[in-house]
């Protein structure tokens, strides 16, 4: 619809002045009756759509710059519903908001109920369209990027609104069926000649009425063409991993240059602009990177050939042990510890004594732990802050003690247990330097206190 229509209000919502009006009124009236949606809940999106429809109706009625001319804070009553405010707005400014049956055709009660239902249906349809936009492009109507959680929430809201829309339409249809029948046609004027009715056997069957000619589809308005072209432009850029909102000015320039041409030529001009943007911003592989990739392929080829040769001869236990020790030597425990945020391991600073980080094995060390079958419970302790260790079975002891018990119980090979104990000691030492092992016994102290060998249940 054109910019003056009341069904498409996106051109109004993009106005900075309109956004400021919505922000000001929402902060002032949030929770009051005017901000409630059809489910009687405060809904900023529903309030935005309601206000945009009033502004669009004012534009259509010829009000010049209604965002400045109309004092919206005094025209609207926050204690009334949106439908009631529409009625007040129409009476005060003699402006019709949206379509619908003329008031004179309905009784006052039927008119009010039908008006309320039509307003709720219009508002719900607008909210569904806005949610469709958020789900499709991952951003709101103001261009703000949405998180995956917000997109999922938008999908749930859309399902609820679609069910609500069906119920509103059902109520409106039921009201339409309950209306009194139309009055019978007026009687024949006095004195008009009466046609003679022939007997039934003399009547010839009436020829069938010709089928109605198919009506040509209405030509899209300039605003509809522009929105359709923007959607095609956006889809092309999104599929290439680009944000279309960053190239809005390029789109507008291409559209203005072809504004007087047929739609097909406008489409070609806009898509040529999109193709140029994609070519310009797609990452290019440099010569250095290409050479590096070729060298990596060559090294991989040589490695696979060497592996194929080694597979042709048996591997002795000593060769396996040497290879395993060499692999572990490539992951030095002291250099394989990193600091990560507590949130990344599903903990909070409150649970970790106010600290915002934990010391944990890096990706290479974690790979070795999984390769040698370390139990997930042990791995979890390596990724838990020491303030939470006291809730573990051996919570009064450090990581090194935990690994010593594993070694004594032969849960992992001895050569790997030695490497894992060095990794555990490196983490324990970092916590001890930070003063975070209060109440946690170190392995060296337990060894002196208990003496002898450990078993899976202690000494």
Coordinates of C-alpha atoms in Angstrom, one line a residue:
X1 CA 0.0 0.0 0.0
X2 CA 1.1 3.6 -0.6
X3 CA 2.7 5.7 2.0
X4 CA -0.6 7.3 2.7
X5 CA -2.4 4.1 3.4
X6 CA -3.1 2.8 6.9
X7 CA -2.4 -0.9 6.4
X8 CA 1.3 -0.5 5.7
X9 CA 2.9 1.6 8.5
X10 CA 6.5 0.5 8.2
X11 CA 7.4 3.9 6.6
X12 CA 6.2 5.6 9.8
X13 CA 7.9 3.2 12.2
X14 CA 11.3 3.9 10.5
X15 CA 10.9 7.6 11.4
X16 CA 13.3 8.7 14.2
X17 CA 10.6 11.2 15.4
X18 CA 8.0 8.4 15.7
X19 CA 10.5 6.2 17.6
X20 CA 11.0 9.0 20.1
X21 CA 7.3 9.4 20.5
X22 CA 6.8 5.7 21.2
X23 CA 9.7 5.6 23.7
X24 CA 8.3 8.7 25.6
X25 CA 4.7 7.4 25.7
X26 CA 5.7 3.8 26.6
X27 CA 7.9 4.9 29.5
X28 CA 5.1 7.2 30.7
X29 CA 2.1 4.8 30.2
X30 CA 3.6 1.3 30.4
X31 CA 1.1 -1.1 32.2
X32 CA -1.9 1.3 31.7
X33 CA -4.9 0.2 29.7
X34 CA -3.8 1.8 26.5
X35 CA -0.6 -0.3 26.4
X36 CA -2.4 -3.7 26.8
X37 CA -2.8 -6.1 23.9
X38 CA -5.8 -8.4 23.2
X39 CA -4.6 -10.7 26.0
X40 CA -4.6 -7.8 28.5
X41 CA -0.8 -7.8 28.8
X42 CA 1.5 -4.8 28.4
X43 CA 2.9 -5.2 24.8
X44 CA 5.2 -2.6 23.3
X45 CA 4.8 -4.0 19.8
X46 CA 1.0 -3.8 20.0
X47 CA 1.3 -0.2 21.3
X48 CA 3.7 0.7 18.5
X49 CA 1.4 -0.7 15.9
X50 CA -1.7 1.1 17.4
X51 CA 0.1 4.5 17.5
X52 CA 1.4 4.0 13.9
X53 CA -2.1 3.3 12.6
X54 CA -3.4 6.6 14.1
X55 CA -0.5 8.6 12.6
X56 CA -1.1 6.9 9.2
X57 CA -4.8 7.8 9.4
X58 CA -3.9 11.4 10.1
X59 CA -1.6 11.5 7.1
X60 CA -4.4 10.0 4.9
X61 CA -6.9 12.6 6.2
X62 CA -4.5 15.4 5.1
X63 CA -3.0 16.4 8.4
X64 CA 0.4 17.9 7.6
X65 CA 3.1 16.4 9.8
X66 CA 0.8 14.9 12.5
X67 CA 3.8 13.9 14.7
X68 CA 4.3 17.6 15.4
X69 CA 0.9 19.1 14.9
X70 CA -1.1 16.7 17.2
X71 CA -0.4 16.7 20.9
X72 CA -0.6 12.9 21.3
X73 CA -0.1 13.0 25.1
X74 CA -3.3 14.9 25.6
X75 CA -5.3 13.5 22.7
X76 CA -4.9 9.9 23.9
X77 CA -6.2 8.7 27.2
X78 CA -4.0 6.0 28.9
X79 CA -7.0 4.9 31.0
X80 CA -8.9 3.8 27.9
X81 CA -8.3 0.7 25.7
X82 CA -6.8 1.1 22.3
X83 CA -10.2 0.6 20.6
X84 CA -11.8 3.2 22.8
X85 CA -9.0 5.6 22.0
X86 CA -9.5 5.0 18.3
X87 CA -13.2 6.0 18.8
X88 CA -12.2 9.2 20.7
X89 CA -9.5 10.1 18.0
X90 CA -12.1 9.6 15.2
X91 CA -14.7 11.8 16.9
X92 CA -12.2 14.6 17.8
X93 CA -10.4 14.9 14.4
X94 CA -13.2 13.5 12.2
X95 CA -10.8 11.0 10.8
X96 CA -11.7 7.4 10.0
X97 CA -9.0 4.9 11.2
X98 CA -9.1 1.9 8.9
X99 CA -12.0 0.5 6.9
X100 CA -15.2 -1.0 8.0
X101 CA -19.0 -0.6 7.8
X102 CA -20.5 2.9 8.2
X103 CA -21.7 3.6 11.7
X104 CA -25.2 4.4 10.6
X105 CA -25.7 0.8 9.4
X106 CA -25.3 -0.7 12.9
X107 CA -26.9 -0.4 16.2
X108 CA -24.7 1.3 18.9
X109 CA -24.0 -1.9 20.8
X110 CA -23.3 -3.9 17.6
X111 CA -21.2 -1.1 16.2
X112 CA -19.1 -0.9 19.3
X113 CA -18.5 -4.7 19.5
X114 CA -17.8 -5.0 15.7
X115 CA -15.4 -2.0 15.9
X116 CA -13.5 -3.5 18.9
X117 CA -13.2 -6.8 17.1
X118 CA -12.0 -5.2 13.9
X119 CA -9.5 -3.1 15.8
X120 CA -8.1 -6.2 17.6
X121 CA -8.0 -8.2 14.3
X122 CA -6.1 -5.3 12.6
X123 CA -3.7 -5.0 15.5
X124 CA -3.1 -8.7 15.8
X125 CA -2.4 -9.0 12.0
X126 CA 0.1 -6.2 12.2
X127 CA 1.9 -7.8 15.2
X128 CA 2.1 -11.1 13.2
X129 CA 3.6 -9.3 10.2
X130 CA 6.2 -7.7 12.4
X131 CA 7.0 -11.0 14.1
X132 CA 7.4 -12.6 10.7
X133 CA 10.0 -10.0 9.8
X134 CA 11.9 -10.6 13.1
X135 CA 11.9 -14.4 12.5
X136 CA 12.9 -14.1 8.8
X137 CA 15.7 -11.6 9.2
X138 CA 16.8 -12.0 12.9
X139 CA 16.2 -8.3 13.6
X140 CA 13.4 -6.1 14.9
X141 CA 11.6 -3.4 12.9
X142 CA 14.2 -0.8 14.0
X143 CA 17.2 -2.8 12.7
X144 CA 18.4 -4.1 16.1
X145 CA 19.9 -7.6 15.9
X146 CA 18.1 -10.3 17.9
X147 CA 19.6 -13.2 19.9
X148 CA 18.6 -16.8 19.1
X149 CA 16.5 -16.8 22.3
X150 CA 14.6 -13.7 21.2
X151 CA 13.9 -15.3 17.7
X152 CA 12.5 -18.4 19.4
X153 CA 10.4 -16.2 21.7
X154 CA 9.1 -14.4 18.6
X155 CA 8.1 -17.8 17.1
X156 CA 6.1 -18.7 20.2
X157 CA 4.4 -15.3 20.2
X158 CA 3.5 -15.7 16.6
X159 CA 1.8 -19.1 17.3
X160 CA -0.2 -17.6 20.2
X161 CA -1.3 -14.6 18.1
X162 CA -2.3 -16.8 15.1
X163 CA -4.6 -18.8 17.4
X164 CA -5.9 -15.6 18.9
X165 CA -6.6 -14.2 15.4
X166 CA -8.6 -17.2 14.4
X167 CA -10.8 -16.8 17.5
X168 CA -11.3 -13.1 16.8
X169 CA -12.3 -13.8 13.2
X170 CA -14.7 -16.5 14.4
X171 CA -16.4 -14.0 16.8
X172 CA -16.6 -11.4 14.0
X173 CA -18.2 -13.9 11.6
X174 CA -20.7 -15.0 14.3
X175 CA -21.6 -11.3 14.8
X176 CA -22.1 -10.9 11.1
X177 CA -24.5 -13.9 11.0
X178 CA -26.6 -12.5 13.9
X179 CA -27.3 -9.2 12.0
X180 CA -30.9 -8.7 10.9
X181 CA -31.6 -9.6 7.3
X182 CA -31.5 -6.9 4.7
X183 CA -34.9 -5.2 4.0
X184 CA -36.9 -6.6 1.0
X185 CA -36.8 -4.7 -2.3
X186 CA -39.2 -1.8 -2.7
X187 CA -42.6 -2.6 -4.3
X188 CA -43.3 -1.9 -7.9
X189 CA -44.3 1.7 -8.4
X190 CA -48.0 2.3 -8.9
X191 CA -49.1 2.4 -12.5
X192 CA -46.1 0.6 -13.9
X193 CA -47.1 -1.9 -16.6
X194 CA -47.3 -5.5 -15.4
X195 CA -45.6 -8.1 -17.6
X196 CA -47.7 -11.0 -18.7
X197 CA -46.4 -14.3 -17.3
X198 CA -46.4 -17.1 -19.8
X199 CA -47.3 -20.6 -18.8
X200 CA -44.4 -22.8 -17.7
X201 CA -44.5 -24.9 -20.8
X202 CA -44.1 -21.8 -23.0
X203 CA -41.0 -20.5 -21.1
X204 CA -37.7 -21.2 -22.8
X205 CA -34.8 -21.9 -20.5
X206 CA -32.7 -18.9 -19.9
X207 CA -29.3 -19.0 -21.5
X208 CA -26.5 -19.6 -19.0
X209 CA -24.7 -16.4 -17.8
X210 CA -21.3 -16.0 -19.4
X211 CA -18.5 -16.6 -16.9
X212 CA -17.1 -13.3 -15.4
X213 CA -14.0 -12.1 -17.1
X214 CA -10.9 -12.5 -14.9
X215 CA -10.0 -9.2 -13.3
X216 CA -6.5 -8.1 -13.9
X217 CA -4.5 -8.0 -10.7
X218 CA -4.1 -4.6 -9.2
X219 CA -0.9 -2.9 -10.0
X220 CA 1.4 -2.7 -7.0
X221 CA 1.9 0.8 -5.6
X222 CA 5.4 2.4 -5.5
X223 CA 5.7 1.6 -1.8
X224 CA 4.8 -2.1 -2.4
X225 CA 7.3 -2.3 -5.2
X226 CA 10.0 -0.7 -3.0
X227 CA 9.3 -3.2 -0.1
X228 CA 9.3 -6.1 -2.5
X229 CA 12.6 -5.1 -4.0
X230 CA 14.1 -4.5 -0.6
X231 CA 13.1 -8.0 0.5
X232 CA 14.8 -9.5 -2.6
X233 CA 17.9 -7.3 -2.0
X234 CA 18.0 -8.4 1.6
X235 CA 17.6 -12.1 0.9
X236 CA 20.5 -12.0 -1.6
X237 CA 22.9 -10.3 1.0
X238 CA 21.8 -12.5 3.9
X239 CA 22.5 -15.7 1.9
X240 CA 26.0 -14.3 1.3
X241 CA 26.5 -13.7 5.1
X242 CA 26.1 -9.9 4.9
X243 CA 23.9 -7.6 6.9
X244 CA 21.5 -5.8 4.5
X245 CA 20.9 -2.9 6.8
X246 CA 24.5 -1.8 6.4
X247 CA 23.8 -1.3 2.6
X248 CA 20.5 0.4 2.8
X249 CA 21.8 3.6 1.2
X250 CA 23.2 1.5 -1.8
X251 CA 19.8 0.0 -2.2
X252 CA 18.1 3.4 -2.1
X253 CA 20.5 4.8 -4.7
X254 CA 19.9 1.9 -7.1
X255 CA 16.1 2.2 -6.6
X256 CA 16.0 6.0 -7.2
X257 CA 18.1 5.7 -10.3
X258 CA 15.5 3.2 -11.8
X259 CA 12.4 4.8 -10.2
X260 CA 10.8 5.8 -13.5
X261 CA 11.5 2.4 -15.2
X262 CA 9.2 -0.7 -15.3
X263 CA 9.3 -3.1 -12.4
X264 CA 11.5 -5.7 -14.2
X265 CA 14.2 -3.1 -14.9
X266 CA 14.1 -1.9 -11.3
X267 CA 14.5 -5.5 -10.1
X268 CA 17.5 -5.9 -12.4
X269 CA 19.1 -2.7 -11.2
X270 CA 18.7 -3.6 -7.5
X271 CA 20.0 -7.1 -8.0
X272 CA 23.0 -5.9 -10.0
X273 CA 23.8 -3.6 -7.0
X274 CA 23.4 -6.6 -4.6
X275 CA 25.8 -8.7 -6.8
X276 CA 28.4 -6.0 -6.8
X277 CA 28.2 -5.6 -3.0
X278 CA 28.6 -9.4 -2.6
X279 CA 31.6 -9.5 -4.9
X280 CA 33.2 -6.6 -3.2
X281 CA 32.8 -7.9 0.4
X282 CA 33.3 -11.6 0.0
X283 CA 36.6 -12.7 1.5
X284 CA 39.4 -13.3 -1.1
X285 CA 42.1 -15.9 -0.7
X286 CA 45.4 -14.3 -0.7
X287 CA 48.5 -15.7 -2.5
X288 CA 50.2 -16.3 0.8
X289 CA 47.2 -18.3 2.1
X290 CA 47.0 -20.3 -1.1
X291 CA 50.6 -21.2 -0.8
X292 CA 50.2 -22.2 2.8
X293 CA 47.2 -24.5 1.9
X294 CA 49.3 -26.1 -0.8
X295 CA 52.1 -26.7 1.7
X296 CA 49.7 -28.2 4.2
X297 CA 48.3 -30.6 1.6
X298 CA 51.8 -31.7 0.7
X299 CA 52.6 -32.4 4.4
X300 CA 49.3 -34.2 4.8
X301 CA 50.1 -36.4 1.8
X302 CA 53.6 -37.3 3.1
X303 CA 52.1 -38.1 6.5
X304 CA 49.5 -40.4 5.0
X305 CA 52.2 -42.2 3.0
X306 CA 54.3 -42.6 6.1
X307 CA 51.2 -43.9 8.0
X308 CA 50.5 -46.4 5.3
X309 CA 54.0 -47.7 5.5
X310 CA 53.9 -48.1 9.3
X311 CA 50.6 -50.0 9.0
X312 CA 52.3 -52.7 7.0
X313 CA 54.5 -53.8 10.0
X314 CA 53.4 -54.8 13.5
X315 CA 53.8 -52.3 16.3
X316 CA 55.6 -53.5 19.5
X317 CA 54.4 -52.4 23.0
X318 CA 57.6 -50.4 23.4
X319 CA 56.9 -48.6 20.1
X320 CA 53.4 -47.8 21.2
X321 CA 54.6 -46.5 24.6
X322 CA 57.2 -44.3 23.0
X323 CA 54.7 -42.9 20.5
X324 CA 52.2 -42.2 23.3
X325 CA 54.8 -40.5 25.5
X326 CA 56.0 -38.4 22.5
X327 CA 52.4 -37.4 21.9
X328 CA 51.9 -36.3 25.6
X329 CA 55.2 -34.5 25.5
X330 CA 53.8 -32.3 22.7
X331 CA 51.2 -31.1 25.2
X332 CA 53.2 -29.8 28.1
X333 CA 51.0 -29.6 31.2
X334 CA 52.3 -26.2 32.4
X335 CA 51.5 -24.7 29.0
X336 CA 48.1 -26.5 28.6
X337 CA 46.2 -24.6 31.3
X338 CA 44.0 -21.6 30.4
X339 CA 41.7 -19.1 32.2
X340 CA 38.1 -19.2 31.1
X341 CA 34.9 -17.4 32.3
X342 CA 32.9 -19.1 34.9
X343 CA 29.8 -18.6 32.7
X344 CA 31.3 -20.8 30.0
X345 CA 31.2 -23.8 32.5
X346 CA 27.6 -22.9 33.7
X347 CA 28.7 -21.4 37.0
X348 CA 28.2 -18.0 38.5
X349 CA 30.6 -15.6 40.3
X350 CA 28.5 -16.1 43.4
X351 CA 29.1 -19.9 43.4
X352 CA 32.8 -19.3 42.8
X353 CA 33.4 -17.0 45.8
X354 CA 33.2 -13.8 43.7
X355 CA 35.8 -15.0 41.1
X356 CA 34.8 -14.6 37.4
X357 CA 37.2 -17.3 36.0
X358 CA 38.4 -20.8 36.4
X359 CA 41.7 -22.5 35.5
X360 CA 41.0 -25.5 33.2
X361 CA 42.8 -27.7 30.6
X362 CA 42.9 -26.2 27.1
X363 CA 41.4 -28.0 24.0
X364 CA 44.6 -30.1 23.4
X365 CA 44.8 -31.3 27.0
X366 CA 41.1 -32.1 27.1
X367 CA 41.5 -34.2 23.9
X368 CA 44.2 -36.3 25.7
X369 CA 42.0 -36.8 28.7
X370 CA 39.1 -38.0 26.6
X371 CA 41.4 -40.2 24.4
X372 CA 42.7 -42.0 27.5
X373 CA 39.2 -42.6 28.9
X374 CA 39.2 -40.2 31.9
X375 CA 35.7 -40.5 33.4
X376 CA 33.3 -37.5 32.8
X377 CA 33.0 -37.0 36.5
X378 CA 36.8 -36.4 36.8
X379 CA 36.7 -34.1 33.7
X380 CA 33.9 -32.1 35.3
X381 CA 36.0 -31.5 38.4
X382 CA 38.8 -30.1 36.2
X383 CA 36.3 -27.6 34.9
X384 CA 34.7 -26.7 38.2
X385 CA 35.9 -23.8 40.5
X386 CA 37.5 -25.0 43.7
X387 CA 34.9 -23.2 45.8
X388 CA 32.5 -26.0 44.4
X389 CA 34.8 -28.9 45.1
X390 CA 33.6 -29.4 48.6
X391 CA 30.3 -30.7 47.2
X392 CA 32.3 -33.6 45.4
X393 CA 32.9 -37.0 47.0
X394 CA 36.5 -36.1 47.7
X395 CA 35.8 -32.4 48.0
X396 CA 38.4 -31.8 50.8
X397 CA 41.3 -32.7 48.4
X398 CA 42.8 -31.0 45.4
X399 CA 42.9 -32.3 41.7
X400 CA 46.3 -33.9 42.2
X401 CA 44.9 -36.2 44.9
X402 CA 42.0 -37.1 42.7
X403 CA 44.4 -38.2 39.9
X404 CA 46.6 -40.1 42.5
X405 CA 43.6 -42.2 43.5
X406 CA 42.9 -42.9 39.8
X407 CA 46.5 -44.0 39.3
X408 CA 46.5 -46.3 42.3
X409 CA 43.2 -47.9 41.1
X410 CA 44.7 -48.4 37.6
X411 CA 41.9 -46.5 36.0
X412 CA 44.4 -45.0 33.5
X413 CA 47.8 -46.1 32.3
X414 CA 50.7 -45.1 34.6
X415 CA 52.6 -43.0 32.0
X416 CA 49.4 -41.0 31.3
X417 CA 48.6 -40.7 35.0
X418 CA 52.0 -39.0 35.5
X419 CA 51.2 -36.5 32.8
X420 CA 47.7 -35.9 34.2
X421 CA 49.1 -35.4 37.7
X422 CA 51.4 -32.7 36.4
X423 CA 48.4 -31.0 34.7
X424 CA 46.4 -31.2 37.9
X425 CA 49.3 -29.8 40.0
X426 CA 49.6 -26.9 37.5
X427 CA 46.0 -26.0 38.0
X428 CA 46.1 -26.5 41.8
X429 CA 49.2 -24.2 42.1
X430 CA 47.4 -21.4 40.2
X431 CA 44.4 -21.6 42.6
X432 CA 46.7 -21.7 45.6
X433 CA 48.5 -18.5 44.5
X434 CA 45.1 -16.8 44.2
X435 CA 44.2 -17.9 47.7
X436 CA 41.3 -20.0 46.6
X437 CA 42.2 -23.4 48.2
X438 CA 41.1 -22.5 51.7
X439 CA 39.7 -25.7 53.2
X440 CA 41.1 -27.8 50.4
X441 CA 43.9 -30.2 51.3
X442 CA 46.9 -30.4 48.9
X443 CA 48.1 -33.9 47.8
X444 CA 51.6 -33.3 49.2
X445 CA 50.1 -32.7 52.7
X446 CA 47.8 -35.7 52.5
X447 CA 50.6 -37.9 51.4
X448 CA 52.6 -36.9 54.4
X449 CA 49.6 -37.3 56.7
X450 CA 48.4 -40.7 55.4
X451 CA 51.7 -42.2 54.2
X452 CA 52.0 -45.4 52.1
X453 CA 50.0 -46.2 49.0
X454 CA 46.5 -44.9 48.1
X455 CA 43.6 -47.0 47.0
X456 CA 40.3 -46.0 45.4
X457 CA 38.9 -45.4 48.9
X458 CA 42.0 -43.7 50.4
X459 CA 44.8 -45.3 52.4

